[in-house]
XYZ file of N, CA and C in Angstrom:
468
model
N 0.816 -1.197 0.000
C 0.000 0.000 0.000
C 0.861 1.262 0.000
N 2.104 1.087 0.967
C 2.888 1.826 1.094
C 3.643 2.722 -0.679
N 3.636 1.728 -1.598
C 4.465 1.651 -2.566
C 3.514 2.378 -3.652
N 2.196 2.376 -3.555
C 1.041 3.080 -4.214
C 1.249 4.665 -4.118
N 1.671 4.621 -2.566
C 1.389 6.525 -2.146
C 2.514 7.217 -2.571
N 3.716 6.888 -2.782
C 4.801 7.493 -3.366
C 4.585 7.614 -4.753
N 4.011 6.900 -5.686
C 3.329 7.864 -7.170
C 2.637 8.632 -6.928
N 1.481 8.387 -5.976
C 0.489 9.627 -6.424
C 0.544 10.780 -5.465
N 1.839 10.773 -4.794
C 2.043 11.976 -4.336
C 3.245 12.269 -5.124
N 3.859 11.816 -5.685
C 4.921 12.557 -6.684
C 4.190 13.056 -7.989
N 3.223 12.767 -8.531
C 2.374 12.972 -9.505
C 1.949 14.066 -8.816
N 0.957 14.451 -7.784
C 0.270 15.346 -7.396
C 1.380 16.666 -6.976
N 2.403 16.498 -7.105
C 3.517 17.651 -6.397
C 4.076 18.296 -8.034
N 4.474 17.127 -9.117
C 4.215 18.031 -10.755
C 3.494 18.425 -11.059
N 2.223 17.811 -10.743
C 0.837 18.986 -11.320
C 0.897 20.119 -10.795
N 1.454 20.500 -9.568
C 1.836 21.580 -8.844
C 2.399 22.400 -9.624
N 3.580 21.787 -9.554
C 4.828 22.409 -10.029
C 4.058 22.929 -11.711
N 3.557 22.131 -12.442
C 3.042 22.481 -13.902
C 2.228 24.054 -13.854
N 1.125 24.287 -12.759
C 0.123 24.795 -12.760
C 1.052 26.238 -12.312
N 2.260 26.290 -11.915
C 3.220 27.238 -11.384
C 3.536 28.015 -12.347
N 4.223 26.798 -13.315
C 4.856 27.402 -14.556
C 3.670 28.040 -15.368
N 2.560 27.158 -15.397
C 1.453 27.894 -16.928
C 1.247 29.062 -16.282
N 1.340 29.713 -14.903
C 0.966 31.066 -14.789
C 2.232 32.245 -14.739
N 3.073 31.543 -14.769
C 4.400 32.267 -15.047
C 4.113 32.642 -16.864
N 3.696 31.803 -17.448
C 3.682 31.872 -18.781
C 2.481 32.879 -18.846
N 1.761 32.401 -18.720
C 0.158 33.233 -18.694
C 1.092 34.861 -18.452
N 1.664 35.022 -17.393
C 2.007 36.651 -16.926
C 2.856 37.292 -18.209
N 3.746 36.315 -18.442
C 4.703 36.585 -19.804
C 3.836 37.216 -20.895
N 2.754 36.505 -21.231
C 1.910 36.272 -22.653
C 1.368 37.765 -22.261
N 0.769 37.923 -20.848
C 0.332 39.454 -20.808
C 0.977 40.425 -21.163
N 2.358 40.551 -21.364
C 2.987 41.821 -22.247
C 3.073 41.842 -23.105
N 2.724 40.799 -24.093
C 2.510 40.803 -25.328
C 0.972 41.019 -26.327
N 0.322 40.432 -25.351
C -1.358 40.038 -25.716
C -1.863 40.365 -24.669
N -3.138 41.209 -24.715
C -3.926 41.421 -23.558
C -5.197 40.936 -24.124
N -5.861 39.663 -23.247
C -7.162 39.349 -23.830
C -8.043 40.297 -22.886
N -9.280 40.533 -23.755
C -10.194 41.498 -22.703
C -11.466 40.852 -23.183
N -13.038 41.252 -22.691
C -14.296 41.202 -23.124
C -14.383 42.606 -23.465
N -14.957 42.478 -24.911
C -15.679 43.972 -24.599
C -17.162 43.532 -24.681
N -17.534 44.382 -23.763
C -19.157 44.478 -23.504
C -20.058 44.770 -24.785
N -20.780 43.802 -25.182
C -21.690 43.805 -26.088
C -23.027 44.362 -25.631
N -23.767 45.275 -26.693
C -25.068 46.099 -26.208
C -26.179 45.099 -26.577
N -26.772 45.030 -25.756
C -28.245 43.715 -25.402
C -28.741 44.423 -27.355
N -29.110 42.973 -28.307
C -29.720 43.521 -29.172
C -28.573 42.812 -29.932
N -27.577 43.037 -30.406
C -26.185 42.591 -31.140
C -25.733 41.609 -31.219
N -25.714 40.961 -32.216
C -25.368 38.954 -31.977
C -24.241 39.147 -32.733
N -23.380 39.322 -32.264
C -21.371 39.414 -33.295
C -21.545 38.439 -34.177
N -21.488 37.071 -33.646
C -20.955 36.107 -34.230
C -19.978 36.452 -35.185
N -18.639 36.398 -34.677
C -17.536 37.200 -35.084
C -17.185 36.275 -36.265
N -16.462 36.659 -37.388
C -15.772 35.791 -38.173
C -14.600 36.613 -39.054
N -14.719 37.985 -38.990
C -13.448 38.778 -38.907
C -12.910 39.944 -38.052
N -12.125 40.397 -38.012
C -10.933 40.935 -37.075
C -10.347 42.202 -38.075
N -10.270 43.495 -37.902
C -9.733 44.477 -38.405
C -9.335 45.571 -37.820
N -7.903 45.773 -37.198
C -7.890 46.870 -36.205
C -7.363 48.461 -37.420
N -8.175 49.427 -36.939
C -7.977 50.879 -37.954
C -7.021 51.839 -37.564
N -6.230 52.553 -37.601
C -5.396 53.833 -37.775
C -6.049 54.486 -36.270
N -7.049 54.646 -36.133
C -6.926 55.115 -34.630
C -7.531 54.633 -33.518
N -7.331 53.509 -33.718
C -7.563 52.392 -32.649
C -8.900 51.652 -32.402
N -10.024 52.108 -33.590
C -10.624 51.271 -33.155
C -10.252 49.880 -33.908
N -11.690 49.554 -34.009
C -11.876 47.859 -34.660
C -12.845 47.651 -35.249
N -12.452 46.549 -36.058
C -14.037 46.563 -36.921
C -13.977 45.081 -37.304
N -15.648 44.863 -36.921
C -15.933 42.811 -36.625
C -16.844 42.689 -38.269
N -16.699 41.669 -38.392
C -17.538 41.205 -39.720
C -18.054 39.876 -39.217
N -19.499 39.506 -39.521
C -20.126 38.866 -38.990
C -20.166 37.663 -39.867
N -21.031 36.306 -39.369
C -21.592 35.060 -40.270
C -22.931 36.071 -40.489
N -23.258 36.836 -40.021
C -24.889 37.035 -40.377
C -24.461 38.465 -41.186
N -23.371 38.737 -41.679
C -23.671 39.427 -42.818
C -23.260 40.762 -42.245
N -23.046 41.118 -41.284
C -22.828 42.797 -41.229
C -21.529 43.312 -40.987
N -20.898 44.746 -40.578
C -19.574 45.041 -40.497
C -19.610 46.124 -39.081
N -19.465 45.844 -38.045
C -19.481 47.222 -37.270
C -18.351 47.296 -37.045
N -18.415 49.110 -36.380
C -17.026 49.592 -35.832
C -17.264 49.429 -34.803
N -16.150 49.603 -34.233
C -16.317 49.232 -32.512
C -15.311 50.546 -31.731
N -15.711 51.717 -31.393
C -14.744 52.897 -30.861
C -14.434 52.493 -29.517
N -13.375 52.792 -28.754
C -13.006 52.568 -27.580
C -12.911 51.260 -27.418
N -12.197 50.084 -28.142
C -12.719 48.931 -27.414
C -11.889 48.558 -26.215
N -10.935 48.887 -26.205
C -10.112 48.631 -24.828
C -10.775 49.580 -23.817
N -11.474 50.252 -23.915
C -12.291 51.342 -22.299
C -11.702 51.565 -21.916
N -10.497 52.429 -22.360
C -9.871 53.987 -22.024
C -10.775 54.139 -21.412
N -9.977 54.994 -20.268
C -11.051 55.640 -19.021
C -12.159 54.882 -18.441
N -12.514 53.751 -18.449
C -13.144 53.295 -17.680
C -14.009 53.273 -18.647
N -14.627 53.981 -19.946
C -16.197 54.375 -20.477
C -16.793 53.088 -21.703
N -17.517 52.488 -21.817
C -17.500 51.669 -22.424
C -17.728 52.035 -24.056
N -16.870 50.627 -24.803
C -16.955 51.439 -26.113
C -18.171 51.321 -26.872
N -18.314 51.802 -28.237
C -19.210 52.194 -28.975
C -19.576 51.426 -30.407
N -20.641 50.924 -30.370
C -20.954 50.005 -31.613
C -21.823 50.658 -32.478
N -21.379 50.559 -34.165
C -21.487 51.647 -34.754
C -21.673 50.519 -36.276
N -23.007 50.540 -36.666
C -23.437 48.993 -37.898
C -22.646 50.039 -39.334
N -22.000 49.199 -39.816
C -21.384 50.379 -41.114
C -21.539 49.365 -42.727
N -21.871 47.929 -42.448
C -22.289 47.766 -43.626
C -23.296 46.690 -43.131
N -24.121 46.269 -43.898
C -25.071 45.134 -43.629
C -25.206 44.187 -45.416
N -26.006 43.151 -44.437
C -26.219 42.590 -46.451
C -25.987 41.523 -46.695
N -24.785 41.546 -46.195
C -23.466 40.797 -46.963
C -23.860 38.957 -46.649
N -23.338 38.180 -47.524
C -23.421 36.288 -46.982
C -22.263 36.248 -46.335
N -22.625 35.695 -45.137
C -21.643 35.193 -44.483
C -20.240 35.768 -44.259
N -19.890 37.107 -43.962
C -18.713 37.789 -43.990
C -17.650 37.465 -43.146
N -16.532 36.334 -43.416
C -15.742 35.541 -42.205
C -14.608 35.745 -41.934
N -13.787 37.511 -43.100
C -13.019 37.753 -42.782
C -12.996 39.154 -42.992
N -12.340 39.931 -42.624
C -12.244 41.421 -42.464
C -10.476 41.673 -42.578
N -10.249 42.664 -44.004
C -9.055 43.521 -43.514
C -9.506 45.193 -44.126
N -8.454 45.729 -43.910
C -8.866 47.516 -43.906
C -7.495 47.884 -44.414
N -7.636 48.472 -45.717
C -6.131 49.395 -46.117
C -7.059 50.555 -46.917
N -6.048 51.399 -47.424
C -6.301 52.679 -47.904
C -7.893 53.615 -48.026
N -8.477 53.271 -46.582
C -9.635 53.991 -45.895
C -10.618 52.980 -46.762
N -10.646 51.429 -47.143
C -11.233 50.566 -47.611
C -11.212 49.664 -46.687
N -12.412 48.918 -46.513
C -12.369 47.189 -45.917
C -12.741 46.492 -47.191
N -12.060 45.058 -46.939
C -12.620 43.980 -47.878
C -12.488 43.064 -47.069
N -13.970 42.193 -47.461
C -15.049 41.261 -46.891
C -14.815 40.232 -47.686
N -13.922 38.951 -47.147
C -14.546 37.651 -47.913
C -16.067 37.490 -47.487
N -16.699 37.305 -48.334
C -18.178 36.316 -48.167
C -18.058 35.503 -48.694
N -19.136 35.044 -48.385
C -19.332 33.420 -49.455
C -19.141 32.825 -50.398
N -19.781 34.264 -51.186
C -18.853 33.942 -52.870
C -18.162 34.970 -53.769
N -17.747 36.272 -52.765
C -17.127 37.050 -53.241
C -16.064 37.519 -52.286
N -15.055 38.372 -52.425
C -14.205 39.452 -52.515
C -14.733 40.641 -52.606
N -15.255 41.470 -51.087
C -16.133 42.559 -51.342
C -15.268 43.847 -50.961
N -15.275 45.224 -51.671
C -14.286 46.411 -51.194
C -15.316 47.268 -50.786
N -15.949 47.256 -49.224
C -16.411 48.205 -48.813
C -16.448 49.849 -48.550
N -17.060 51.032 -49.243
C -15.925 52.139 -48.930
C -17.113 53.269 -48.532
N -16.310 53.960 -47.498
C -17.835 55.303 -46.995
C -17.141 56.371 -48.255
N -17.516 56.236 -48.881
C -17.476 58.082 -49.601
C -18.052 59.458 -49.051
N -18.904 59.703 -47.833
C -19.692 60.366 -47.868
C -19.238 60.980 -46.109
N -18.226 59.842 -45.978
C -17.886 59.999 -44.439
C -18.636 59.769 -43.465
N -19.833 59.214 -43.748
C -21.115 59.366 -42.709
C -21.299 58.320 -41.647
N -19.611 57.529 -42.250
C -20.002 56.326 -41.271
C -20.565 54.802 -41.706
N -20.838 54.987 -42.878
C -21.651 53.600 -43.057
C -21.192 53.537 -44.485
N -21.350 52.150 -45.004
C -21.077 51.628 -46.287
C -21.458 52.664 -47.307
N -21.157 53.092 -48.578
C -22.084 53.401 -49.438
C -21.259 52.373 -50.603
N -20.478 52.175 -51.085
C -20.119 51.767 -52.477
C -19.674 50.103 -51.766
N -20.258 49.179 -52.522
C -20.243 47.608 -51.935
C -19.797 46.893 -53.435
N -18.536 47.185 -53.497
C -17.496 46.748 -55.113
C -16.997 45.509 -55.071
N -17.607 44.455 -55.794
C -17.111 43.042 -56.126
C -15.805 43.187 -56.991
N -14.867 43.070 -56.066
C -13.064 42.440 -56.314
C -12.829 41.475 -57.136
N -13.515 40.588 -56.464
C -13.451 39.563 -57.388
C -14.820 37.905 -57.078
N -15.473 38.075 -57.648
C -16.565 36.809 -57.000
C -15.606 34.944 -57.983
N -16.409 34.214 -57.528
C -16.204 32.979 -57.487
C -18.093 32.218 -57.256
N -17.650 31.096 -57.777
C -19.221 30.086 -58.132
C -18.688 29.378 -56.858
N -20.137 29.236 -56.252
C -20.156 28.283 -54.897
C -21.348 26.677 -55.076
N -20.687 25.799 -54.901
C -21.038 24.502 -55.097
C -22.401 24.244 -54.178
N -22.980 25.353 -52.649
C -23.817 25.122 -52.468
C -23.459 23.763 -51.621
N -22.357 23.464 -51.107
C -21.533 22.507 -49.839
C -21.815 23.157 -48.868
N -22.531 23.009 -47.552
C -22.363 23.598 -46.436
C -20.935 24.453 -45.780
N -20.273 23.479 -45.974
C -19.154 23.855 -45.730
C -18.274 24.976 -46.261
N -18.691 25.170 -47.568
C -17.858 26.290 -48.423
C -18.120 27.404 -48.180
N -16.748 27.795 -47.375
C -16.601 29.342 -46.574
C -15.137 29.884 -47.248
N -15.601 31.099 -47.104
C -14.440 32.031 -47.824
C -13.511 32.867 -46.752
N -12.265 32.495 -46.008
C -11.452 33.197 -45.040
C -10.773 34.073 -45.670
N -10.074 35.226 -44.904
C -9.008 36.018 -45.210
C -9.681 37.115 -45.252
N -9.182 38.481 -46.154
C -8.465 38.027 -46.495
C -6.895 38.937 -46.058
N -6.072 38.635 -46.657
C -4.771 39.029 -46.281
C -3.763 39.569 -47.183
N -3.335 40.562 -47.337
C -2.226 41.511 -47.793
C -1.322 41.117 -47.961
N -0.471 40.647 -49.230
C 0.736 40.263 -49.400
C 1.457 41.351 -49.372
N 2.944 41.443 -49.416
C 3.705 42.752 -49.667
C 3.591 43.604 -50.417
N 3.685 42.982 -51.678
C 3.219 43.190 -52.909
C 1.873 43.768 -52.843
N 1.201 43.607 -52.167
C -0.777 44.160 -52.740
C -1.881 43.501 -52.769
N -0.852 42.371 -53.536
C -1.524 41.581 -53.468
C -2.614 40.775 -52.522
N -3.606 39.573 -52.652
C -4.818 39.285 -51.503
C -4.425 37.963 -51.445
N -4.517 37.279 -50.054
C -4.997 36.073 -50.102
C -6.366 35.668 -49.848
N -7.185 34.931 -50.280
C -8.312 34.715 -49.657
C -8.693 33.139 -49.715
């Protein structure tokens, strides 16, 4: 019996020791990455599927259900919570988000979309197919990215 308790107290003293280190790591990862919540306004279903941070700090989410908001303040400077702001709607399935030259482009479903405010007002007006593609109508067939090569070029 004796010969039982010396594993599972040497086992139980590394899990120790393990759970030591992952928060040593965890503290590390915090100067690099800060995960946060930001507070969502009752009414708003994200269902996030892209990621776009802008020139003065905010962010902007692109949804499975089709829409694009900005998001001002999302880290809550000062304590104040930030601000959700709908700037395009419409769209199938929008699962990736990037932003260059005061443009976003939206993979959807079956296009390459270049979202652009002309009017400054805040919200979509010109919704310019980049480039579309035929969809087989597979559940599965989703369009990621997309992403900026050096060059200019897109991945999607």
């Amino acid at each position: 019996m004796k010969q039982l308790h010396r594993p599972i107290i040497g086992l139980f003293l590394l899990l120790l020791s393990v759970s030591g280190f992952a928060q040593q790591v965890k503290n590390k990862e915090d100067e690099f990455y800060k995960i946060i919540t930001i507070p969502v306004p009752e009414g708003i279903l994200l269902e996030v599927g892209g990621v776009a941070t802008l020139p003065d700090g905010s962010i902007a989410v692109s949804t499975r259900r089709g829409d694009v908001w900005l998001i001002d303040n999302p880290y809550m400077a000062n304590g104040s919570n930030p601000t959700f702001r709908l700037f395009a709607s419409g769209l199938h399935e929008a699962l990736g988000l990037a932003y260059k030259d005061n443009a976003f482009f939206v993979a959807q479903r079956g296009e390459l979309t270049k979202l652009i405010d002309k009017n400054g007002d805040g919200k979509a007006d010109v919704y310019e197919t980049v480039y579309a593609w035929p969809l087989s109508g597979h559940y599965h067939e989703y369009s990621f990215g997309p992403k900026f090569a050096p060059d200019g070029s897109m991945f999607v």
